[in-house]
Amino acid sequence: AELRDAAKRFSRGGVSHYVTLTLDEAEALLYVGAREALFALATGTVELKGTTDCFNYVRFLQSYNSSHLYACGTYAFQPKCAYIVSVGTGPPLPPRPPRGLAPPAPQP
């Protein structure tokens, strides 16, 4: 009961499969990859700080540098990866092949 009282929930209509997570401790953000979207949540308040629409299921999510995340998704059986701008930072970087990071199957 104690954890349930302290825990907060986040969800968005039309989005499912919140399975890929990465924590940015310096910015106090939790990045959540799901089906159809990537979210940035403030770790202290679970307040939504940013959203990026994406195709299909996010399968790989990793900090690339101080301004970008590297994300890969299934993209309808043709996996694709891209550099995503972190919340409040610079311009996007060019896309890159997935190189085994995102399986083509859409279901977990």
PDB file of N, CA and C in Angstrom:
ATOM      1  N   ALA A   1       0.824  -1.195   0.000  1.00  0.00           N
ATOM      2  CA  ALA A   1       0.000   0.000   0.000  1.00  0.00           C
ATOM      3  C   ALA A   1       0.865   1.255   0.000  1.00  0.00           C
ATOM      4  N   GLU A   2       2.037   1.205   0.641  1.00  0.00           N
ATOM      5  CA  GLU A   2       2.897   2.369   0.737  1.00  0.00           C
ATOM      6  C   GLU A   2       3.387   2.829  -0.642  1.00  0.00           C
ATOM      7  N   LEU A   3       3.841   1.893  -1.471  1.00  0.00           N
ATOM      8  CA  LEU A   3       4.292   2.229  -2.817  1.00  0.00           C
ATOM      9  C   LEU A   3       3.136   2.764  -3.655  1.00  0.00           C
ATOM     10  N   ARG A   4       1.968   2.167  -3.531  1.00  0.00           N
ATOM     11  CA  ARG A   4       0.803   2.611  -4.293  1.00  0.00           C
ATOM     12  C   ARG A   4       0.439   4.046  -3.937  1.00  0.00           C
ATOM     13  N   ASP A   5       0.594   4.425  -2.679  1.00  0.00           N
ATOM     14  CA  ASP A   5       0.281   5.788  -2.248  1.00  0.00           C
ATOM     15  C   ASP A   5       1.276   6.800  -2.816  1.00  0.00           C
ATOM     16  N   ALA A   6       2.542   6.386  -2.986  1.00  0.00           N
ATOM     17  CA  ALA A   6       3.588   7.290  -3.467  1.00  0.00           C
ATOM     18  C   ALA A   6       3.706   7.290  -4.987  1.00  0.00           C
ATOM     19  N   ALA A   7       3.255   6.236  -5.645  1.00  0.00           N
ATOM     20  CA  ALA A   7       3.413   6.099  -7.099  1.00  0.00           C
ATOM     21  C   ALA A   7       2.440   6.994  -7.852  1.00  0.00           C
ATOM     22  N   LYS A   8       2.871   7.414  -9.037  1.00  0.00           N
ATOM     23  CA  LYS A   8       2.012   8.197  -9.918  1.00  0.00           C
ATOM     24  C   LYS A   8       1.882   7.464 -11.233  1.00  0.00           C
ATOM     25  N   ARG A   9       0.784   7.657 -11.921  1.00  0.00           N
ATOM     26  CA  ARG A   9       0.531   6.984 -13.193  1.00  0.00           C
ATOM     27  C   ARG A   9       0.552   7.982 -14.341  1.00  0.00           C
ATOM     28  N   PHE A  10       0.976   7.479 -15.486  1.00  0.00           N
ATOM     29  CA  PHE A  10       0.946   8.272 -16.706  1.00  0.00           C
ATOM     30  C   PHE A  10       0.419   7.388 -17.832  1.00  0.00           C
ATOM     31  N   SER A  11      -0.469   7.924 -18.638  1.00  0.00           N
ATOM     32  CA  SER A  11      -0.911   7.234 -19.854  1.00  0.00           C
ATOM     33  C   SER A  11      -1.478   8.271 -20.819  1.00  0.00           C
ATOM     34  N   ARG A  12      -1.564   7.893 -22.062  1.00  0.00           N
ATOM     35  CA  ARG A  12      -2.077   8.770 -23.108  1.00  0.00           C
ATOM     36  C   ARG A  12      -3.028   7.946 -23.969  1.00  0.00           C
ATOM     37  N   GLY A  13      -4.188   8.463 -24.271  1.00  0.00           N
ATOM     38  CA  GLY A  13      -5.163   7.756 -25.086  1.00  0.00           C
ATOM     39  C   GLY A  13      -4.600   7.400 -26.453  1.00  0.00           C
ATOM     40  N   GLY A  14      -4.858   6.182 -26.917  1.00  0.00           N
ATOM     41  CA  GLY A  14      -4.396   5.741 -28.224  1.00  0.00           C
ATOM     42  C   GLY A  14      -2.957   5.259 -28.247  1.00  0.00           C
ATOM     43  N   VAL A  15      -2.272   5.276 -27.100  1.00  0.00           N
ATOM     44  CA  VAL A  15      -0.878   4.834 -27.007  1.00  0.00           C
ATOM     45  C   VAL A  15      -0.831   3.634 -26.075  1.00  0.00           C
ATOM     46  N   SER A  16      -0.012   2.642 -26.447  1.00  0.00           N
ATOM     47  CA  SER A  16       0.119   1.447 -25.612  1.00  0.00           C
ATOM     48  C   SER A  16       1.563   0.964 -25.632  1.00  0.00           C
ATOM     49  N   HIS A  17       1.835  -0.120 -24.939  1.00  0.00           N
ATOM     50  CA  HIS A  17       3.150  -0.765 -24.912  1.00  0.00           C
ATOM     51  C   HIS A  17       4.255   0.188 -24.451  1.00  0.00           C
ATOM     52  N   TYR A  18       4.106   0.694 -23.245  1.00  0.00           N
ATOM     53  CA  TYR A  18       5.124   1.555 -22.637  1.00  0.00           C
ATOM     54  C   TYR A  18       6.241   0.660 -22.108  1.00  0.00           C
ATOM     55  N   VAL A  19       7.149   0.210 -22.959  1.00  0.00           N
ATOM     56  CA  VAL A  19       8.120  -0.806 -22.552  1.00  0.00           C
ATOM     57  C   VAL A  19       9.578  -0.362 -22.596  1.00  0.00           C
ATOM     58  N   THR A  20       9.898   0.703 -23.281  1.00  0.00           N
ATOM     59  CA  THR A  20      11.300   1.110 -23.424  1.00  0.00           C
ATOM     60  C   THR A  20      11.537   2.369 -22.602  1.00  0.00           C
ATOM     61  N   LEU A  21      12.482   2.298 -21.661  1.00  0.00           N
ATOM     62  CA  LEU A  21      12.734   3.406 -20.739  1.00  0.00           C
ATOM     63  C   LEU A  21      14.208   3.766 -20.731  1.00  0.00           C
ATOM     64  N   THR A  22      14.501   5.036 -20.569  1.00  0.00           N
ATOM     65  CA  THR A  22      15.864   5.472 -20.280  1.00  0.00           C
ATOM     66  C   THR A  22      15.788   6.706 -19.391  1.00  0.00           C
ATOM     67  N   LEU A  23      16.677   6.772 -18.422  1.00  0.00           N
ATOM     68  CA  LEU A  23      16.673   7.837 -17.433  1.00  0.00           C
ATOM     69  C   LEU A  23      17.802   8.816 -17.719  1.00  0.00           C
ATOM     70  N   ASP A  24      17.468  10.095 -17.751  1.00  0.00           N
ATOM     71  CA  ASP A  24      18.465  11.157 -17.866  1.00  0.00           C
ATOM     72  C   ASP A  24      18.548  11.814 -16.487  1.00  0.00           C
ATOM     73  N   GLU A  25      19.488  11.358 -15.683  1.00  0.00           N
ATOM     74  CA  GLU A  25      19.606  11.859 -14.315  1.00  0.00           C
ATOM     75  C   GLU A  25      19.978  13.333 -14.269  1.00  0.00           C
ATOM     76  N   ALA A  26      20.823  13.774 -15.186  1.00  0.00           N
ATOM     77  CA  ALA A  26      21.256  15.181 -15.194  1.00  0.00           C
ATOM     78  C   ALA A  26      20.087  16.130 -15.409  1.00  0.00           C
ATOM     79  N   GLU A  27      19.152  15.751 -16.261  1.00  0.00           N
ATOM     80  CA  GLU A  27      17.992  16.602 -16.565  1.00  0.00           C
ATOM     81  C   GLU A  27      16.764  16.211 -15.746  1.00  0.00           C
ATOM     82  N   ALA A  28      16.863  15.156 -14.944  1.00  0.00           N
ATOM     83  CA  ALA A  28      15.748  14.642 -14.141  1.00  0.00           C
ATOM     84  C   ALA A  28      14.547  14.298 -15.025  1.00  0.00           C
ATOM     85  N   LEU A  29      14.839  13.583 -16.135  1.00  0.00           N
ATOM     86  CA  LEU A  29      13.792  13.178 -17.063  1.00  0.00           C
ATOM     87  C   LEU A  29      13.808  11.667 -17.263  1.00  0.00           C
ATOM     88  N   LEU A  30      12.624  11.088 -17.362  1.00  0.00           N
ATOM     89  CA  LEU A  30      12.471   9.696 -17.740  1.00  0.00           C
ATOM     90  C   LEU A  30      11.879   9.683 -19.141  1.00  0.00           C
ATOM     91  N   TYR A  31      12.628   9.123 -20.097  1.00  0.00           N
ATOM     92  CA  TYR A  31      12.132   8.986 -21.457  1.00  0.00           C
ATOM     93  C   TYR A  31      11.449   7.639 -21.577  1.00  0.00           C
ATOM     94  N   VAL A  32      10.235   7.635 -22.107  1.00  0.00           N
ATOM     95  CA  VAL A  32       9.428   6.426 -22.212  1.00  0.00           C
ATOM     96  C   VAL A  32       9.065   6.207 -23.675  1.00  0.00           C
ATOM     97  N   GLY A  33       9.546   5.084 -24.230  1.00  0.00           N
ATOM     98  CA  GLY A  33       9.191   4.703 -25.589  1.00  0.00           C
ATOM     99  C   GLY A  33       7.988   3.778 -25.554  1.00  0.00           C
ATOM    100  N   ALA A  34       7.025   4.036 -26.415  1.00  0.00           N
ATOM    101  CA  ALA A  34       5.786   3.266 -26.441  1.00  0.00           C
ATOM    102  C   ALA A  34       5.411   2.975 -27.889  1.00  0.00           C
ATOM    103  N   ARG A  35       4.214   2.486 -28.080  1.00  0.00           N
ATOM    104  CA  ARG A  35       3.708   2.322 -29.437  1.00  0.00           C
ATOM    105  C   ARG A  35       3.167   3.674 -29.877  1.00  0.00           C
ATOM    106  N   GLU A  36       3.702   4.199 -30.949  1.00  0.00           N
ATOM    107  CA  GLU A  36       3.279   5.451 -31.577  1.00  0.00           C
ATOM    108  C   GLU A  36       3.838   6.726 -30.954  1.00  0.00           C
ATOM    109  N   ALA A  37       4.611   6.658 -29.857  1.00  0.00           N
ATOM    110  CA  ALA A  37       5.085   7.902 -29.249  1.00  0.00           C
ATOM    111  C   ALA A  37       6.305   7.685 -28.351  1.00  0.00           C
ATOM    112  N   LEU A  38       7.009   8.764 -28.128  1.00  0.00           N
ATOM    113  CA  LEU A  38       8.116   8.825 -27.183  1.00  0.00           C
ATOM    114  C   LEU A  38       7.818   9.997 -26.255  1.00  0.00           C
ATOM    115  N   PHE A  39       7.872   9.759 -24.946  1.00  0.00           N
ATOM    116  CA  PHE A  39       7.517  10.776 -23.960  1.00  0.00           C
ATOM    117  C   PHE A  39       8.719  11.133 -23.098  1.00  0.00           C
ATOM    118  N   ALA A  40       8.756  12.376 -22.635  1.00  0.00           N
ATOM    119  CA  ALA A  40       9.734  12.835 -21.647  1.00  0.00           C
ATOM    120  C   ALA A  40       8.951  13.257 -20.416  1.00  0.00           C
ATOM    121  N   LEU A  41       9.210  12.583 -19.292  1.00  0.00           N
ATOM    122  CA  LEU A  41       8.489  12.862 -18.052  1.00  0.00           C
ATOM    123  C   LEU A  41       9.457  13.362 -16.990  1.00  0.00           C
ATOM    124  N   ALA A  42       9.065  14.393 -16.253  1.00  0.00           N
ATOM    125  CA  ALA A  42       9.865  14.879 -15.123  1.00  0.00           C
ATOM    126  C   ALA A  42       9.843  13.807 -14.050  1.00  0.00           C
ATOM    127  N   THR A  43      11.004  13.433 -13.523  1.00  0.00           N
ATOM    128  CA  THR A  43      11.061  12.324 -12.574  1.00  0.00           C
ATOM    129  C   THR A  43      10.413  12.645 -11.227  1.00  0.00           C
ATOM    130  N   GLY A  44      10.436  13.863 -10.797  1.00  0.00           N
ATOM    131  CA  GLY A  44       9.862  14.202  -9.499  1.00  0.00           C
ATOM    132  C   GLY A  44       8.355  14.319  -9.499  1.00  0.00           C
ATOM    133  N   THR A  45       7.792  14.790 -10.607  1.00  0.00           N
ATOM    134  CA  THR A  45       6.355  15.087 -10.642  1.00  0.00           C
ATOM    135  C   THR A  45       5.571  14.236 -11.640  1.00  0.00           C
ATOM    136  N   VAL A  46       6.257  13.498 -12.490  1.00  0.00           N
ATOM    137  CA  VAL A  46       5.670  12.729 -13.592  1.00  0.00           C
ATOM    138  C   VAL A  46       4.906  13.659 -14.539  1.00  0.00           C
ATOM    139  N   GLU A  47       5.307  14.915 -14.580  1.00  0.00           N
ATOM    140  CA  GLU A  47       4.719  15.896 -15.495  1.00  0.00           C
ATOM    141  C   GLU A  47       5.297  15.670 -16.890  1.00  0.00           C
ATOM    142  N   LEU A  48       4.434  15.699 -17.894  1.00  0.00           N
ATOM    143  CA  LEU A  48       4.858  15.530 -19.278  1.00  0.00           C
ATOM    144  C   LEU A  48       5.635  16.759 -19.723  1.00  0.00           C
ATOM    145  N   LYS A  49       6.886  16.564 -20.155  1.00  0.00           N
ATOM    146  CA  LYS A  49       7.736  17.666 -20.593  1.00  0.00           C
ATOM    147  C   LYS A  49       7.872  17.722 -22.107  1.00  0.00           C
ATOM    148  N   GLY A  50       7.544  16.639 -22.801  1.00  0.00           N
ATOM    149  CA  GLY A  50       7.645  16.631 -24.252  1.00  0.00           C
ATOM    150  C   GLY A  50       7.129  15.325 -24.823  1.00  0.00           C
ATOM    151  N   THR A  51       6.714  15.382 -26.089  1.00  0.00           N
ATOM    152  CA  THR A  51       6.215  14.202 -26.798  1.00  0.00           C
ATOM    153  C   THR A  51       6.732  14.231 -28.215  1.00  0.00           C
ATOM    154  N   THR A  52       7.124  13.091 -28.729  1.00  0.00           N
ATOM    155  CA  THR A  52       7.507  12.931 -30.124  1.00  0.00           C
ATOM    156  C   THR A  52       6.681  11.796 -30.701  1.00  0.00           C
ATOM    157  N   ASP A  53       5.928  12.061 -31.763  1.00  0.00           N
ATOM    158  CA  ASP A  53       5.194  10.992 -32.433  1.00  0.00           C
ATOM    159  C   ASP A  53       6.175  10.137 -33.213  1.00  0.00           C
ATOM    160  N   CYS A  54       5.952   8.838 -33.208  1.00  0.00           N
ATOM    161  CA  CYS A  54       6.807   7.950 -33.969  1.00  0.00           C
ATOM    162  C   CYS A  54       5.974   6.793 -34.500  1.00  0.00           C
ATOM    163  N   PHE A  55       6.520   6.080 -35.445  1.00  0.00           N
ATOM    164  CA  PHE A  55       5.781   5.015 -36.090  1.00  0.00           C
ATOM    165  C   PHE A  55       6.022   3.690 -35.395  1.00  0.00           C
ATOM    166  N   ASN A  56       4.948   3.005 -35.101  1.00  0.00           N
ATOM    167  CA  ASN A  56       4.979   1.668 -34.521  1.00  0.00           C
ATOM    168  C   ASN A  56       5.619   1.633 -33.143  1.00  0.00           C
ATOM    169  N   TYR A  57       6.412   0.628 -32.852  1.00  0.00           N
ATOM    170  CA  TYR A  57       6.894   0.383 -31.494  1.00  0.00           C
ATOM    171  C   TYR A  57       8.336   0.866 -31.315  1.00  0.00           C
ATOM    172  N   VAL A  58       8.584   1.649 -30.259  1.00  0.00           N
ATOM    173  CA  VAL A  58       9.946   2.044 -29.919  1.00  0.00           C
ATOM    174  C   VAL A  58      10.581   0.851 -29.215  1.00  0.00           C
ATOM    175  N   ARG A  59      11.705   0.362 -29.755  1.00  0.00           N
ATOM    176  CA  ARG A  59      12.370  -0.827 -29.221  1.00  0.00           C
ATOM    177  C   ARG A  59      13.710  -0.542 -28.555  1.00  0.00           C
ATOM    178  N   PHE A  60      14.350   0.551 -28.904  1.00  0.00           N
ATOM    179  CA  PHE A  60      15.660   0.881 -28.344  1.00  0.00           C
ATOM    180  C   PHE A  60      15.688   2.374 -28.103  1.00  0.00           C
ATOM    181  N   LEU A  61      16.159   2.773 -26.942  1.00  0.00           N
ATOM    182  CA  LEU A  61      16.191   4.187 -26.560  1.00  0.00           C
ATOM    183  C   LEU A  61      17.401   4.393 -25.666  1.00  0.00           C
ATOM    184  N   GLN A  62      18.309   5.253 -26.115  1.00  0.00           N
ATOM    185  CA  GLN A  62      19.563   5.448 -25.372  1.00  0.00           C
ATOM    186  C   GLN A  62      20.006   6.899 -25.497  1.00  0.00           C
ATOM    187  N   SER A  63      20.564   7.450 -24.424  1.00  0.00           N
ATOM    188  CA  SER A  63      21.164   8.782 -24.517  1.00  0.00           C
ATOM    189  C   SER A  63      22.343   8.697 -25.476  1.00  0.00           C
ATOM    190  N   TYR A  64      22.415   9.641 -26.408  1.00  0.00           N
ATOM    191  CA  TYR A  64      23.519   9.664 -27.368  1.00  0.00           C
ATOM    192  C   TYR A  64      24.586  10.661 -26.918  1.00  0.00           C
ATOM    193  N   ASN A  65      24.127  11.841 -26.569  1.00  0.00           N
ATOM    194  CA  ASN A  65      25.008  12.885 -26.024  1.00  0.00           C
ATOM    195  C   ASN A  65      24.144  13.811 -25.188  1.00  0.00           C
ATOM    196  N   SER A  66      24.639  14.965 -24.810  1.00  0.00           N
ATOM    197  CA  SER A  66      23.878  15.852 -23.924  1.00  0.00           C
ATOM    198  C   SER A  66      22.662  16.484 -24.598  1.00  0.00           C
ATOM    199  N   SER A  67      22.559  16.387 -25.915  1.00  0.00           N
ATOM    200  CA  SER A  67      21.428  17.029 -26.593  1.00  0.00           C
ATOM    201  C   SER A  67      20.543  16.074 -27.399  1.00  0.00           C
ATOM    202  N   HIS A  68      20.927  14.790 -27.518  1.00  0.00           N
ATOM    203  CA  HIS A  68      20.165  13.875 -28.362  1.00  0.00           C
ATOM    204  C   HIS A  68      20.008  12.486 -27.740  1.00  0.00           C
ATOM    205  N   LEU A  69      18.899  11.850 -28.108  1.00  0.00           N
ATOM    206  CA  LEU A  69      18.655  10.443 -27.807  1.00  0.00           C
ATOM    207  C   LEU A  69      18.763   9.680 -29.114  1.00  0.00           C
ATOM    208  N   TYR A  70      19.123   8.415 -29.022  1.00  0.00           N
ATOM    209  CA  TYR A  70      19.129   7.540 -30.194  1.00  0.00           C
ATOM    210  C   TYR A  70      17.981   6.572 -29.993  1.00  0.00           C
ATOM    211  N   ALA A  71      17.017   6.574 -30.918  1.00  0.00           N
ATOM    212  CA  ALA A  71      15.820   5.750 -30.786  1.00  0.00           C
ATOM    213  C   ALA A  71      15.641   4.885 -32.029  1.00  0.00           C
ATOM    214  N   CYS A  72      15.231   3.635 -31.811  1.00  0.00           N
ATOM    215  CA  CYS A  72      14.939   2.711 -32.908  1.00  0.00           C
ATOM    216  C   CYS A  72      13.550   2.135 -32.717  1.00  0.00           C
ATOM    217  N   GLY A  73      12.856   1.947 -33.835  1.00  0.00           N
ATOM    218  CA  GLY A  73      11.525   1.372 -33.780  1.00  0.00           C
ATOM    219  C   GLY A  73      11.297   0.371 -34.891  1.00  0.00           C
ATOM    220  N   THR A  74      10.199  -0.360 -34.778  1.00  0.00           N
ATOM    221  CA  THR A  74       9.901  -1.430 -35.734  1.00  0.00           C
ATOM    222  C   THR A  74       9.499  -0.902 -37.107  1.00  0.00           C
ATOM    223  N   TYR A  75       8.830   0.237 -37.172  1.00  0.00           N
ATOM    224  CA  TYR A  75       8.457   0.910 -38.422  1.00  0.00           C
ATOM    225  C   TYR A  75       7.856  -0.056 -39.450  1.00  0.00           C
ATOM    226  N   ALA A  76       6.812  -0.767 -39.038  1.00  0.00           N
ATOM    227  CA  ALA A  76       6.076  -1.674 -39.925  1.00  0.00           C
ATOM    228  C   ALA A  76       6.986  -2.677 -40.625  1.00  0.00           C
ATOM    229  N   PHE A  77       7.747  -3.426 -39.847  1.00  0.00           N
ATOM    230  CA  PHE A  77       8.632  -4.489 -40.326  1.00  0.00           C
ATOM    231  C   PHE A  77       9.827  -3.984 -41.130  1.00  0.00           C
ATOM    232  N   GLN A  78      10.114  -2.695 -41.060  1.00  0.00           N
ATOM    233  CA  GLN A  78      11.299  -2.116 -41.693  1.00  0.00           C
ATOM    234  C   GLN A  78      11.970  -1.217 -40.656  1.00  0.00           C
ATOM    235  N   PRO A  79      12.683  -1.809 -39.684  1.00  0.00           N
ATOM    236  CA  PRO A  79      13.218  -1.025 -38.561  1.00  0.00           C
ATOM    237  C   PRO A  79      13.975   0.226 -38.996  1.00  0.00           C
ATOM    238  N   LYS A  80      13.765   1.290 -38.235  1.00  0.00           N
ATOM    239  CA  LYS A  80      14.448   2.557 -38.495  1.00  0.00           C
ATOM    240  C   LYS A  80      14.927   3.131 -37.174  1.00  0.00           C
ATOM    241  N   CYS A  81      16.034   3.845 -37.244  1.00  0.00           N
ATOM    242  CA  CYS A  81      16.577   4.532 -36.075  1.00  0.00           C
ATOM    243  C   CYS A  81      16.751   6.009 -36.403  1.00  0.00           C
ATOM    244  N   ALA A  82      16.698   6.835 -35.367  1.00  0.00           N
ATOM    245  CA  ALA A  82      16.870   8.274 -35.568  1.00  0.00           C
ATOM    246  C   ALA A  82      17.429   8.898 -34.300  1.00  0.00           C
ATOM    247  N   TYR A  83      18.094  10.014 -34.475  1.00  0.00           N
ATOM    248  CA  TYR A  83      18.537  10.814 -33.347  1.00  0.00           C
ATOM    249  C   TYR A  83      17.399  11.766 -33.014  1.00  0.00           C
ATOM    250  N   ILE A  84      16.937  11.740 -31.791  1.00  0.00           N
ATOM    251  CA  ILE A  84      15.830  12.575 -31.344  1.00  0.00           C
ATOM    252  C   ILE A  84      16.399  13.675 -30.459  1.00  0.00           C
ATOM    253  N   VAL A  85      15.969  14.892 -30.674  1.00  0.00           N
ATOM    254  CA  VAL A  85      16.425  16.014 -29.862  1.00  0.00           C
ATOM    255  C   VAL A  85      15.870  15.865 -28.453  1.00  0.00           C
ATOM    256  N   SER A  86      16.755  15.935 -27.462  1.00  0.00           N
ATOM    257  CA  SER A  86      16.320  15.904 -26.073  1.00  0.00           C
ATOM    258  C   SER A  86      15.493  17.146 -25.784  1.00  0.00           C
ATOM    259  N   VAL A  87      14.692  17.088 -24.756  1.00  0.00           N
ATOM    260  CA  VAL A  87      13.820  18.213 -24.406  1.00  0.00           C
ATOM    261  C   VAL A  87      14.647  19.483 -24.236  1.00  0.00           C
ATOM    262  N   GLY A  88      14.271  20.550 -24.951  1.00  0.00           N
ATOM    263  CA  GLY A  88      14.901  21.854 -24.801  1.00  0.00           C
ATOM    264  C   GLY A  88      16.288  21.985 -25.385  1.00  0.00           C
ATOM    265  N   THR A  89      16.677  21.116 -26.358  1.00  0.00           N
ATOM    266  CA  THR A  89      18.020  21.217 -26.921  1.00  0.00           C
ATOM    267  C   THR A  89      17.959  21.433 -28.423  1.00  0.00           C
ATOM    268  N   GLY A  90      19.090  21.287 -29.098  1.00  0.00           N
ATOM    269  CA  GLY A  90      19.292  21.678 -30.477  1.00  0.00           C
ATOM    270  C   GLY A  90      18.590  20.909 -31.575  1.00  0.00           C
ATOM    271  N   PRO A  91      19.065  21.067 -32.823  1.00  0.00           N
ATOM    272  CA  PRO A  91      18.419  20.497 -34.005  1.00  0.00           C
ATOM    273  C   PRO A  91      18.647  18.985 -34.108  1.00  0.00           C
ATOM    274  N   PRO A  92      17.761  18.271 -34.855  1.00  0.00           N
ATOM    275  CA  PRO A  92      17.932  16.828 -35.010  1.00  0.00           C
ATOM    276  C   PRO A  92      19.160  16.476 -35.837  1.00  0.00           C
ATOM    277  N   LEU A  93      19.666  15.285 -35.626  1.00  0.00           N
ATOM    278  CA  LEU A  93      20.771  14.748 -36.416  1.00  0.00           C
ATOM    279  C   LEU A  93      20.206  13.829 -37.496  1.00  0.00           C
ATOM    280  N   PRO A  94      20.967  13.522 -38.564  1.00  0.00           N
ATOM    281  CA  PRO A  94      20.437  12.668 -39.627  1.00  0.00           C
ATOM    282  C   PRO A  94      20.163  11.245 -39.143  1.00  0.00           C
ATOM    283  N   PRO A  95      19.164  10.540 -39.751  1.00  0.00           N
ATOM    284  CA  PRO A  95      18.864   9.171 -39.358  1.00  0.00           C
ATOM    285  C   PRO A  95      20.005   8.222 -39.667  1.00  0.00           C
ATOM    286  N   ARG A  96      19.945   7.024 -39.098  1.00  0.00           N
ATOM    287  CA  ARG A  96      21.000   6.046 -39.239  1.00  0.00           C
ATOM    288  C   ARG A  96      20.376   4.649 -39.301  1.00  0.00           C
ATOM    289  N   PRO A  97      20.993   3.682 -39.985  1.00  0.00           N
ATOM    290  CA  PRO A  97      20.427   2.329 -40.036  1.00  0.00           C
ATOM    291  C   PRO A  97      20.381   1.682 -38.652  1.00  0.00           C
ATOM    292  N   PRO A  98      19.412   0.774 -38.397  1.00  0.00           N
ATOM    293  CA  PRO A  98      19.256   0.197 -37.068  1.00  0.00           C
ATOM    294  C   PRO A  98      20.368  -0.749 -36.639  1.00  0.00           C
ATOM    295  N   ARG A  99      21.043  -1.417 -37.533  1.00  0.00           N
ATOM    296  CA  ARG A  99      22.163  -2.305 -37.204  1.00  0.00           C
ATOM    297  C   ARG A  99      21.855  -3.263 -36.053  1.00  0.00           C
ATOM    298  N   GLY A 100      20.741  -3.967 -36.154  1.00  0.00           N
ATOM    299  CA  GLY A 100      20.401  -4.992 -35.181  1.00  0.00           C
ATOM    300  C   GLY A 100      19.812  -4.493 -33.875  1.00  0.00           C
ATOM    301  N   LEU A 101      19.508  -3.207 -33.749  1.00  0.00           N
ATOM    302  CA  LEU A 101      18.987  -2.672 -32.503  1.00  0.00           C
ATOM    303  C   LEU A 101      17.476  -2.754 -32.397  1.00  0.00           C
ATOM    304  N   ALA A 102      16.770  -2.824 -33.506  1.00  0.00           N
ATOM    305  CA  ALA A 102      15.315  -2.858 -33.482  1.00  0.00           C
ATOM    306  C   ALA A 102      14.822  -4.050 -34.274  1.00  0.00           C
ATOM    307  N   PRO A 103      14.190  -5.016 -33.608  1.00  0.00           N
ATOM    308  CA  PRO A 103      13.658  -6.147 -34.344  1.00  0.00           C
ATOM    309  C   PRO A 103      12.493  -5.728 -35.221  1.00  0.00           C
ATOM    310  N   PRO A 104      12.281  -6.390 -36.360  1.00  0.00           N
ATOM    311  CA  PRO A 104      11.199  -5.985 -37.244  1.00  0.00           C
ATOM    312  C   PRO A 104       9.819  -6.360 -36.744  1.00  0.00           C
ATOM    313  N   ALA A 105       9.706  -7.330 -35.837  1.00  0.00           N
ATOM    314  CA  ALA A 105       8.399  -7.747 -35.342  1.00  0.00           C
ATOM    315  C   ALA A 105       7.803  -6.678 -34.445  1.00  0.00           C
ATOM    316  N   PRO A 106       6.541  -6.268 -34.674  1.00  0.00           N
ATOM    317  CA  PRO A 106       5.958  -5.193 -33.895  1.00  0.00           C
ATOM    318  C   PRO A 106       5.572  -5.567 -32.476  1.00  0.00           C
ATOM    319  N   GLN A 107       5.264  -6.794 -32.187  1.00  0.00           N
ATOM    320  CA  GLN A 107       4.828  -7.183 -30.847  1.00  0.00           C
ATOM    321  C   GLN A 107       6.024  -7.483 -29.956  1.00  0.00           C
ATOM    322  N   PRO A 108       5.924  -7.105 -28.668  1.00  0.00           N
ATOM    323  CA  PRO A 108       7.030  -7.371 -27.728  1.00  0.00           C
ATOM    324  C   PRO A 108       7.227  -8.863 -27.501  1.00  0.00           C
TER     325      PRO A 108
END
